Amino acid sequence: MTIEPTQDNLVVGVVGAGAMGRGIAQVAATGGCTIKLYDTRLDSSKEAVEFINNMLGRAVDKGRMEAGDAKAAMTRIDVIENMSGFSDCHVVIEAATENLEIKRKIFSELESIVGDDIILASNTSSLSVTTIAASCEHPERVAGFHFFNPVPLMKLVEVIDGVRTEPRVTDFLFGLGARMGREPVRVADAPGFLVNQVGRGYTIEAAHLNSEGVADYVDVDRIMRDAAGFRMGPFELLDLTALDVTHPATRMIYEQFYHEPRYRPSTKMNTRMEANLLGRKTRQGYYVYEDGKQQVPDEQAVPEYDSRAVWVSPSNPETCEPILGLLKTLNANIDDGEEPGENSLIIVAPLGIDATTSSLEEGLDPVHTVALDTLLGLGVRRTIMKTPVTDPAFVTSARGLFTSDGTPVTVIRDSAGFVAQRILAMIVNIGCSIAQSGAATPLDIDKAVTLGLGYPHGPLAFGDFLGADRVLEILISIFEMTGDPRYRPTPWLRRRALLGESLLTPES
Ligand code: NAD
């Protein structure tokens, strides 16, 4: 018997009626499927039905759904009191507690209830689909079907091929995902699948920057929101998802990748988790929350520009020209000598190297030098980096000058790659490593990340936007400076940068 995801009388079983199971049941019911919903806690299933009813009621009130369609969807949801009720299902989606033994037991029981060709899917977010399938009699009919929370609002679903999954199974789930109003993306089984792997780049690199004392969490958040265009800074995001969820998941991905340095967690995240600074839910994380409202420290007071002469390193015309253009609009006192004057503020604009190395390599005085990050332009927020010996009076001059048109400025300590360069290069490189592994197509990698994480671009398009050659230069420089293999560029990035090709270019 061939079962089609679009057929009229499709019966979908859902195991577990918690946060995810109820969302999956809702979108499957509104997609026209009949639902069999089971939870070991009958109350959980009953609450889920009430919850879905309320959600659909709200959709009707807001004019996003016809009342008749909402009612029809509700009549298609049946709560079953034991798993034998799944016997007439065409597909069963497991969304029970994240525990391998619980999931293995569920799959084993399901196999004794449903026919041999019935598709079984798991919504696991951190366990291996292949491992769950391995204890099944028919591992070839088991796949991952990874929804995002809250399901009705999050369009993405990752359709995951375990090592032994038959293509007919993931083809079917792809069609079912579309019927449920989702945007399915096909991914091979790997730790963190696709979205949760890329997401590590953002938060872990930010946590390492903070641990190294480069910038305070609030400054990292401001830079990533204002200059890089992310909806939330990495530390706000960690507070929202809660450290006791994110940190263990990060550790698990790191372990499953056999200690791949790109996914190495930050020890400071662990100590903060141990200290119960979990985020919004404990009212204190990186930020304090009063009555649910995030308390954000004020920006530093803005000094007046003291008219100190300012000299811009001409070593890179690509960065020197825009900086000089900006200085003119700011009416800066420009020092246009071949060498900087004795008391001039010196501006360098390095890519991937720190202010100290940059000033010394160019034979400039590090006491009078600050570095300016030009990678993302100079428009919305400017990042100034000082050397360990930059004279505070010169930093004040730089702050006064670069804030004089009302654009906020963030001052950070010395770091190879500033803040945004480091975090973005890490995200691009992880996207490239997934492309290199063939786990998903380049287009799907970007689609999944923009839908699942809400980033302004997918990692590969972000790399193209910044310039693959620049991202490569940043990573090589940071790698040389730190010796840390976290920053080694992937072959995917290196080849496409050398060829001058888009990072979205698939293998021929
Ligand atoms: P949850 O704790 O809200 O719900 C789990 C439900 O499973 C509970 O109602 C529990 O009673 C039920 N359950 C436990 N053992 C069962 C069994 N043997 N048979 C039937 N029901 C059983 O958890 P959740 O957040 O809905 O997560 C469910 C799954 O979805 C997990 O695998 C999780 O990793 C995954 N997931 C969660 C999220 C998220 O953000 N919450 C996102 C994506 C995937």
Coordinates of C-alpha atoms and ligand atoms in Angstrom, one line a residue:
M1 CA 0.0 0.0 0.0
T2 CA 1.4 3.4 -0.9
I3 CA 0.8 6.1 1.6
E4 CA 0.9 9.7 0.3
P5 CA 1.4 12.7 2.6
T6 CA -1.3 14.6 0.8
Q7 CA -4.0 11.9 0.9
D8 CA -7.4 12.9 2.4
N9 CA -7.7 10.4 5.3
L10 CA -4.1 10.6 6.6
V11 CA -4.0 9.6 10.2
V12 CA -1.0 11.0 12.2
G13 CA -0.1 9.7 15.7
V14 CA 1.7 12.0 18.1
V15 CA 3.4 10.6 21.2
G16 CA 3.9 13.2 24.0
A17 CA 1.5 16.1 24.4
G18 CA 4.0 18.6 26.0
A19 CA 5.2 21.9 24.5
M20 CA 6.2 20.3 21.2
G21 CA 3.6 17.5 20.8
R22 CA 0.7 19.9 21.2
G23 CA 2.2 22.2 18.6
I24 CA 2.8 19.4 16.1
A25 CA -0.8 18.1 16.7
Q26 CA -2.1 21.6 16.0
V27 CA -0.4 22.1 12.7
A28 CA -1.1 18.6 11.6
A29 CA -4.8 19.0 12.4
T30 CA -5.0 22.4 10.6
G31 CA -3.3 20.7 7.7
G32 CA -6.3 18.4 7.4
C33 CA -4.8 15.2 9.1
T34 CA -6.6 13.2 11.7
I35 CA -4.6 13.1 14.9
K36 CA -4.2 10.4 17.6
L37 CA -2.6 12.1 20.6
Y38 CA -1.1 10.1 23.4
D39 CA 0.8 11.0 26.6
T40 CA 1.5 8.8 29.6
R41 CA -0.1 11.6 31.6
L42 CA -3.7 11.7 30.4
D43 CA -4.0 15.2 31.9
S44 CA -1.2 16.4 29.6
S45 CA -3.2 15.3 26.6
K46 CA -6.4 17.0 27.9
E47 CA -4.5 20.2 28.6
A48 CA -3.0 20.0 25.1
V49 CA -6.5 19.8 23.5
E50 CA -7.6 22.8 25.5
F51 CA -4.4 24.7 24.6
I52 CA -4.9 24.0 20.9
N53 CA -8.5 25.0 21.1
N54 CA -7.5 28.3 22.6
M55 CA -4.8 28.9 20.0
L56 CA -7.2 28.2 17.1
G57 CA -9.8 30.5 18.8
R58 CA -7.2 33.3 18.9
A59 CA -6.4 32.7 15.3
V60 CA -10.1 33.0 14.5
D61 CA -10.4 36.2 16.6
K62 CA -7.5 37.7 14.7
G63 CA -9.0 36.9 11.4
R64 CA -6.2 34.5 10.5
M65 CA -8.6 31.5 10.3
E66 CA -12.2 30.7 9.5
A67 CA -14.2 29.6 12.5
G68 CA -15.5 26.6 10.6
D69 CA -11.9 25.5 9.8
A70 CA -10.9 25.8 13.4
K71 CA -13.9 23.7 14.5
A72 CA -13.1 21.0 11.9
A73 CA -9.5 20.9 13.0
M74 CA -10.5 20.3 16.6
T75 CA -12.9 17.4 15.6
R76 CA -9.9 15.7 13.9
I77 CA -7.9 15.5 17.2
D78 CA -8.5 12.3 19.2
V79 CA -6.9 11.7 22.6
I80 CA -6.0 8.0 23.0
E81 CA -5.4 6.4 26.4
N82 CA -2.9 3.8 25.3
M83 CA -0.6 3.2 22.5
S84 CA -2.7 0.5 20.9
G85 CA -4.8 3.4 19.6
F86 CA -2.0 4.1 17.1
S87 CA -2.8 0.9 15.1
D88 CA -4.6 2.7 12.3
C89 CA -2.0 5.5 11.9
H90 CA -0.1 6.1 8.6
V91 CA 2.8 7.8 10.4
V92 CA 3.6 8.4 14.1
I93 CA 5.6 11.4 15.4
E94 CA 7.3 10.9 18.7
A95 CA 7.7 14.1 20.8
A96 CA 8.2 12.7 24.3
T97 CA 10.7 13.6 26.9
E98 CA 14.3 13.9 25.6
N99 CA 15.7 10.6 26.9
L100 CA 17.2 7.8 24.8
E101 CA 15.8 5.0 26.9
I102 CA 12.3 6.5 26.9
K103 CA 12.4 7.0 23.2
R104 CA 13.7 3.5 22.5
K105 CA 10.9 2.0 24.5
I106 CA 8.3 4.0 22.7
F107 CA 9.7 3.0 19.3
S108 CA 9.9 -0.6 20.3
E109 CA 6.2 -0.6 21.5
L110 CA 5.2 1.3 18.3
E111 CA 6.7 -1.4 16.1
S112 CA 4.6 -4.0 17.9
I113 CA 1.4 -2.0 17.1
V114 CA 1.8 -0.5 13.6
G115 CA 2.4 -2.3 10.3
D116 CA 5.9 -2.8 9.0
D117 CA 5.6 0.0 6.4
I118 CA 4.3 2.7 8.7
I119 CA 6.7 5.6 9.1
L120 CA 8.1 6.5 12.6
A121 CA 9.6 9.9 13.2
S122 CA 11.3 11.5 16.2
N123 CA 11.3 15.2 17.1
T124 CA 14.4 14.7 19.2
S125 CA 16.6 17.8 19.3
S126 CA 19.9 16.4 20.6
L127 CA 19.8 12.6 20.3
S128 CA 21.1 10.8 17.2
V129 CA 18.3 9.7 14.9
T130 CA 20.5 6.8 13.8
T131 CA 20.9 5.6 17.4
I132 CA 17.2 5.8 18.1
A133 CA 16.5 3.8 14.9
A134 CA 19.3 1.2 15.7
S135 CA 17.3 -0.6 18.3
C136 CA 14.2 -0.8 16.0
E137 CA 13.4 -3.9 13.9
H138 CA 13.0 -1.7 10.9
P139 CA 15.5 1.1 11.2
E140 CA 14.9 2.0 7.6
R141 CA 11.5 3.5 8.4
V142 CA 12.7 5.8 11.2
A143 CA 13.7 9.4 10.6
G144 CA 14.0 12.7 12.4
F145 CA 11.3 15.3 12.1
H146 CA 12.7 18.3 14.1
F147 CA 10.2 21.1 14.7
F148 CA 11.0 24.4 16.5
N149 CA 9.3 26.0 19.4
P150 CA 6.6 27.3 19.3
V151 CA 5.7 25.1 16.5
P152 CA 2.8 27.1 15.0
L153 CA 5.0 30.2 14.7
M154 CA 8.2 28.6 13.6
K155 CA 8.0 27.6 9.9
L156 CA 11.1 25.4 9.8
V157 CA 11.1 21.7 10.1
E158 CA 14.3 19.7 9.7
V159 CA 13.7 16.3 8.0
I160 CA 16.6 14.1 9.1
D161 CA 17.9 11.1 7.3
G162 CA 19.4 8.5 9.7
V163 CA 22.2 6.4 8.3
R164 CA 19.8 3.6 7.4
T165 CA 16.7 5.7 6.7
E166 CA 15.1 4.9 3.3
P167 CA 14.6 7.9 1.0
R168 CA 10.9 7.2 0.7
V169 CA 10.6 7.9 4.5
T170 CA 12.2 11.4 4.3
D171 CA 10.4 12.1 1.0
F172 CA 7.1 11.4 2.8
L173 CA 8.0 13.5 5.8
F174 CA 9.0 16.3 3.5
G175 CA 5.6 16.3 1.9
L176 CA 3.9 16.0 5.3
G177 CA 5.9 19.0 6.7
A178 CA 4.6 21.0 3.7
R179 CA 1.1 19.9 4.3
M180 CA 1.4 21.0 7.9
G181 CA 2.3 24.5 6.6
R182 CA 6.0 24.2 7.4
E183 CA 9.1 24.8 5.3
P184 CA 10.9 21.5 5.3
V185 CA 14.7 21.2 4.9
R186 CA 16.5 17.9 4.4
V187 CA 19.5 17.2 6.7
A188 CA 21.7 14.2 7.3
D189 CA 21.9 13.0 10.9
A190 CA 24.7 14.9 12.7
P191 CA 25.1 16.3 16.2
G192 CA 22.8 19.4 16.5
F193 CA 21.5 18.6 13.0
L194 CA 21.8 21.9 11.1
V195 CA 20.3 24.8 12.9
N196 CA 21.6 23.9 16.4
Q197 CA 25.1 23.5 15.0
V198 CA 25.2 26.9 13.4
G199 CA 23.6 28.5 16.5
R200 CA 26.6 27.5 18.6
G201 CA 28.8 29.8 16.5
Y202 CA 26.9 32.8 17.7
T203 CA 26.6 32.1 21.4
I204 CA 29.9 30.2 22.1
E205 CA 32.1 32.8 20.3
A206 CA 30.4 35.5 22.2
A207 CA 31.0 33.7 25.5
H208 CA 34.7 33.2 24.6
L209 CA 35.1 36.9 23.8
N210 CA 33.5 37.8 27.1
S211 CA 35.6 35.2 29.0
E212 CA 38.8 36.7 27.5
G213 CA 37.8 40.1 28.9
V214 CA 37.4 41.6 25.4
A215 CA 34.0 43.1 25.9
D216 CA 31.2 43.1 28.4
Y217 CA 28.1 41.1 27.5
V218 CA 26.0 44.2 27.0
D219 CA 28.6 45.6 24.6
V220 CA 28.7 42.4 22.6
D221 CA 24.9 42.4 22.4
R222 CA 24.9 46.0 21.2
I223 CA 27.5 45.4 18.5
M224 CA 25.7 42.3 17.2
R225 CA 22.3 44.0 17.1
D226 CA 23.2 47.4 15.8
A227 CA 26.2 46.8 13.6
A228 CA 25.6 43.2 12.5
G229 CA 21.8 43.4 12.3
F230 CA 20.8 40.4 14.6
R231 CA 17.4 40.7 16.2
M232 CA 18.9 39.7 19.6
G233 CA 22.4 39.8 21.0
P234 CA 23.9 36.5 21.9
F235 CA 23.7 37.1 25.7
E236 CA 20.0 38.2 25.5
L237 CA 19.4 35.0 23.6
L238 CA 21.2 32.9 26.2
D239 CA 19.0 34.5 28.9
L240 CA 15.9 33.7 26.9
T241 CA 16.7 30.1 26.2
A242 CA 18.2 29.6 29.7
L243 CA 21.7 28.5 30.4
D244 CA 20.6 25.1 31.9
V245 CA 19.1 24.3 28.5
T246 CA 21.8 25.8 26.2
H247 CA 25.0 24.9 28.0
P248 CA 24.2 21.1 28.4
A249 CA 23.1 21.0 24.7
T250 CA 26.4 22.7 23.8
R251 CA 28.4 20.3 25.8
M252 CA 26.5 17.4 24.2
I253 CA 27.2 18.7 20.7
Y254 CA 30.9 19.1 21.6
E255 CA 31.2 15.6 23.0
Q256 CA 29.3 14.1 20.0
F257 CA 31.7 15.8 17.6
Y258 CA 34.7 14.3 19.5
H259 CA 35.8 17.6 20.8
E260 CA 35.8 19.6 17.6
P261 CA 37.3 22.9 18.8
R262 CA 34.7 25.0 16.9
Y263 CA 32.0 23.8 19.4
R264 CA 34.2 24.1 22.5
P265 CA 31.9 25.5 25.3
S266 CA 33.1 28.3 27.5
T267 CA 33.9 27.4 31.1
K268 CA 32.4 30.6 32.3
M269 CA 29.0 29.5 30.9
N270 CA 29.3 26.4 33.1
T271 CA 30.1 28.4 36.3
R272 CA 27.2 30.8 35.6
M273 CA 24.9 27.8 35.1
E274 CA 26.1 26.3 38.4
A275 CA 25.5 29.7 40.1
N276 CA 21.8 29.5 38.9
L277 CA 22.3 32.6 36.8
L278 CA 20.1 31.0 34.2
G279 CA 18.4 34.0 32.5
R280 CA 14.8 35.2 32.4
K281 CA 13.4 32.2 34.3
T282 CA 15.5 32.9 37.4
R283 CA 15.2 36.6 36.9
Q284 CA 19.0 36.9 36.7
G285 CA 21.3 35.8 33.9
Y286 CA 23.6 38.1 32.0
Y287 CA 20.9 40.7 32.7
V288 CA 18.7 41.3 35.7
Y289 CA 14.9 41.0 35.1
E290 CA 12.5 43.1 37.2
D291 CA 8.8 42.3 36.7
G292 CA 9.9 40.4 33.6
K293 CA 11.6 43.5 32.1
Q294 CA 15.3 43.3 31.1
Q295 CA 17.4 45.9 33.0
V296 CA 20.0 47.3 30.5
P297 CA 22.9 49.4 31.8
D298 CA 23.2 52.8 30.3
E299 CA 25.7 53.5 27.5
Q300 CA 28.8 55.4 28.7
A301 CA 28.4 59.2 28.8
V302 CA 29.6 60.7 25.5
P303 CA 32.6 63.1 25.7
E304 CA 33.0 66.2 23.5
Y305 CA 35.5 65.8 20.7
D306 CA 38.6 67.7 22.0
S307 CA 39.8 68.6 18.4
R308 CA 42.9 66.4 18.8
A309 CA 44.5 65.8 15.4
V310 CA 43.7 62.4 13.9
W311 CA 45.9 60.4 11.5
V312 CA 44.6 57.4 9.5
S313 CA 46.9 54.6 8.5
P314 CA 47.1 54.6 4.7
S315 CA 48.2 50.9 4.6
N316 CA 44.8 49.7 3.2
P317 CA 43.1 52.1 0.8
E318 CA 39.9 50.0 1.0
T319 CA 39.5 51.0 4.7
C320 CA 41.4 54.2 4.8
E321 CA 39.2 56.0 2.2
P322 CA 35.8 55.4 4.0
I323 CA 37.4 56.4 7.4
L324 CA 38.8 59.7 5.9
G325 CA 35.4 60.3 4.3
L326 CA 33.7 59.9 7.7
L327 CA 36.3 62.1 9.4
K328 CA 35.5 64.9 6.9
T329 CA 31.8 64.7 7.6
L330 CA 32.6 64.8 11.3
N331 CA 34.8 68.0 10.8
A332 CA 37.7 66.2 12.4
N333 CA 41.1 67.9 12.7
I334 CA 42.8 65.6 10.1
D335 CA 46.5 65.1 10.3
D336 CA 47.5 64.5 6.6
G337 CA 51.2 64.1 7.2
E338 CA 53.0 61.0 5.9
E339 CA 53.8 60.1 9.5
P340 CA 51.5 60.8 12.4
G341 CA 52.2 64.0 14.4
E342 CA 53.6 63.7 17.9
N343 CA 50.2 64.1 19.6
S344 CA 48.0 62.8 16.9
L345 CA 45.4 60.0 17.5
I346 CA 46.4 57.1 15.2
I347 CA 43.6 55.1 13.5
V348 CA 44.2 51.6 12.1
A349 CA 41.6 49.3 10.6
P350 CA 42.8 45.7 10.8
L351 CA 41.0 42.6 9.6
G352 CA 41.5 39.6 11.9
I353 CA 44.5 41.0 13.8
D354 CA 44.5 43.0 17.0
A355 CA 45.3 46.7 17.5
T356 CA 48.7 45.9 19.1
T357 CA 50.0 43.8 16.2
S358 CA 48.5 46.1 13.7
S359 CA 50.3 49.2 15.2
L360 CA 53.6 47.5 15.7
E361 CA 53.6 45.9 12.2
E362 CA 53.1 49.4 10.7
G363 CA 55.7 50.9 12.9
L364 CA 53.2 53.1 14.8
D365 CA 53.1 54.1 18.4
P366 CA 50.6 51.7 20.3
V367 CA 50.2 54.3 23.0
H368 CA 48.5 56.7 20.5
T369 CA 46.7 54.0 18.5
V370 CA 43.1 52.8 18.4
A371 CA 41.7 50.4 15.9
L372 CA 38.3 50.9 14.1
D373 CA 36.2 48.0 12.8
T374 CA 35.2 48.8 9.2
L375 CA 33.9 45.3 8.2
L376 CA 30.2 46.2 8.5
G377 CA 30.5 49.9 7.6
L378 CA 30.7 52.8 9.9
G379 CA 27.0 53.8 10.0
V380 CA 25.0 52.3 12.8
R381 CA 27.4 51.6 15.7
R382 CA 31.2 52.0 15.6
T383 CA 33.6 49.7 17.5
I384 CA 36.9 51.0 18.7
M385 CA 39.6 48.7 20.0
K386 CA 42.4 49.8 22.2
T387 CA 45.9 48.3 22.7
P388 CA 46.8 47.4 26.3
V389 CA 48.8 50.6 26.4
T390 CA 46.6 53.1 24.6
D391 CA 46.6 56.3 26.5
P392 CA 43.1 56.8 28.0
A393 CA 43.1 60.4 26.9
F394 CA 43.5 59.2 23.3
V395 CA 40.6 56.8 23.7
T396 CA 38.5 59.6 25.0
S397 CA 39.4 61.7 22.0
A398 CA 38.4 58.8 19.7
R399 CA 35.1 58.3 21.5
G400 CA 34.3 62.0 21.3
L401 CA 35.2 62.2 17.7
F402 CA 33.3 59.1 16.5
T403 CA 30.2 59.8 18.5
S404 CA 30.0 63.5 17.4
D405 CA 27.3 62.7 14.8
G406 CA 25.2 60.9 17.3
T407 CA 26.3 57.4 16.2
P408 CA 27.0 55.2 19.3
V409 CA 30.5 53.9 19.9
T410 CA 31.6 50.8 21.8
V411 CA 35.1 50.6 23.1
I412 CA 36.6 47.1 23.5
R413 CA 39.9 45.6 24.7
D414 CA 42.4 44.2 22.2
S415 CA 41.1 41.2 20.3
A416 CA 42.2 39.6 17.0
G417 CA 39.1 40.2 14.9
F418 CA 37.2 42.7 17.2
V419 CA 33.8 41.3 18.2
A420 CA 31.6 41.2 15.0
Q421 CA 34.5 39.9 12.8
R422 CA 35.1 37.0 15.1
I423 CA 31.5 36.0 15.6
L424 CA 30.5 36.3 12.0
A425 CA 33.6 34.5 10.7
M426 CA 32.8 31.7 13.1
I427 CA 29.2 31.4 11.9
V428 CA 30.2 31.5 8.2
N429 CA 32.9 28.8 8.9
I430 CA 30.5 26.5 10.6
G431 CA 28.0 26.9 7.7
C432 CA 30.8 26.0 5.4
S433 CA 31.8 23.0 7.4
I434 CA 28.2 21.7 7.1
A435 CA 28.2 22.4 3.3
Q436 CA 31.6 20.5 3.1
S437 CA 30.1 17.5 4.9
G438 CA 27.3 17.3 2.4
A439 CA 24.7 17.1 5.2
A440 CA 22.5 19.7 3.5
T441 CA 22.6 21.7 0.3
P442 CA 24.1 25.2 0.5
L443 CA 20.6 26.7 -0.2
D444 CA 19.0 24.6 2.5
I445 CA 21.7 25.6 5.0
D446 CA 20.9 29.3 4.5
K447 CA 17.1 28.7 4.4
A448 CA 17.2 26.7 7.7
V449 CA 19.3 29.3 9.5
T450 CA 17.2 32.3 8.5
L451 CA 14.0 30.5 9.3
G452 CA 15.2 28.7 12.4
L453 CA 17.4 31.3 14.0
G454 CA 16.2 34.5 12.4
Y455 CA 19.7 35.6 11.4
P456 CA 19.8 38.5 8.9
H457 CA 21.4 36.2 6.3
G458 CA 22.2 32.5 6.2
P459 CA 25.9 31.7 7.0
L460 CA 26.9 31.2 3.4
A461 CA 25.1 34.3 2.1
F462 CA 26.6 36.2 5.1
G463 CA 30.0 35.1 3.9
D464 CA 29.3 36.3 0.4
F465 CA 28.0 39.6 1.8
L466 CA 31.2 40.2 3.8
G467 CA 33.4 38.8 1.1
A468 CA 34.6 35.2 1.3
D469 CA 38.2 36.4 0.9
R470 CA 37.8 38.8 3.9
V471 CA 36.3 36.0 6.0
L472 CA 39.2 33.8 5.1
E473 CA 41.7 36.5 5.9
I474 CA 40.0 37.1 9.3
L475 CA 40.1 33.4 10.2
I476 CA 43.7 32.8 9.0
S477 CA 44.9 35.9 11.1
I478 CA 43.0 34.8 14.2
F479 CA 44.3 31.3 13.8
E480 CA 47.9 32.6 13.4
M481 CA 47.6 34.9 16.4
T482 CA 45.9 32.4 18.8
G483 CA 47.1 29.1 17.5
D484 CA 43.6 27.9 18.3
P485 CA 42.3 25.3 15.8
R486 CA 38.7 26.7 16.4
Y487 CA 39.6 29.3 13.8
R488 CA 41.1 27.1 11.1
P489 CA 39.2 27.8 7.9
T490 CA 37.3 25.0 6.3
P491 CA 38.4 23.8 2.8
W492 CA 34.9 24.9 1.5
L493 CA 35.6 28.5 2.4
R494 CA 39.2 28.5 1.4
R495 CA 38.6 27.0 -2.1
R496 CA 35.7 29.3 -2.9
A497 CA 37.5 32.4 -1.6
L498 CA 40.6 31.5 -3.7
L499 CA 38.4 30.8 -6.8
G500 CA 36.4 34.1 -6.2
E501 CA 33.2 32.0 -6.2
S502 CA 30.1 32.4 -4.0
L503 CA 30.1 30.3 -0.8
L504 CA 26.7 29.0 -2.1
T505 CA 28.5 27.3 -5.0
P506 CA 27.8 23.5 -4.7
E507 CA 30.3 20.9 -5.7
S508 CA 30.1 20.2 -9.4
Ligands
NAD1 P1 7.8 18.4 27.4 O1 8.4 18.0 28.7 O2 7.1 19.7 27.3 O3 6.8 17.2 27.0 C1 7.2 15.9 27.0 C2 5.9 15.1 27.2 O4 6.2 13.7 27.0 C3 5.3 15.2 28.6 O5 3.9 15.6 28.5 C4 5.4 13.8 29.1 O6 4.4 13.4 30.0 C5 5.4 13.0 27.9 N1 6.0 11.6 28.0 C6 7.1 11.2 28.7 N2 7.3 9.9 28.5 C7 6.3 9.5 27.6 C8 6.0 8.2 27.1 N3 6.7 7.1 27.3 N4 5.0 8.1 26.2 C9 4.2 9.2 26.0 N5 4.5 10.4 26.5 C10 5.5 10.6 27.3 O7 9.0 18.3 26.4 P2 9.0 19.1 24.9 O8 9.7 20.4 25.1 O9 7.7 19.0 24.3 O10 10.0 18.1 24.1 C11 9.6 16.9 23.5 C12 10.6 16.5 22.5 O11 10.8 17.6 21.6 C13 12.0 16.3 23.1 O12 12.6 15.2 22.4 C14 12.7 17.6 22.8 O13 14.1 17.4 22.7 C15 12.2 18.0 21.5 N6 12.2 19.4 21.1 C16 12.0 20.3 22.1 C17 12.0 21.7 21.7 C18 11.7 22.7 22.8 O14 12.1 23.9 22.5 N7 11.0 22.5 23.8 C19 12.4 22.0 20.4 C20 12.6 21.1 19.5 C21 12.5 19.7 19.9

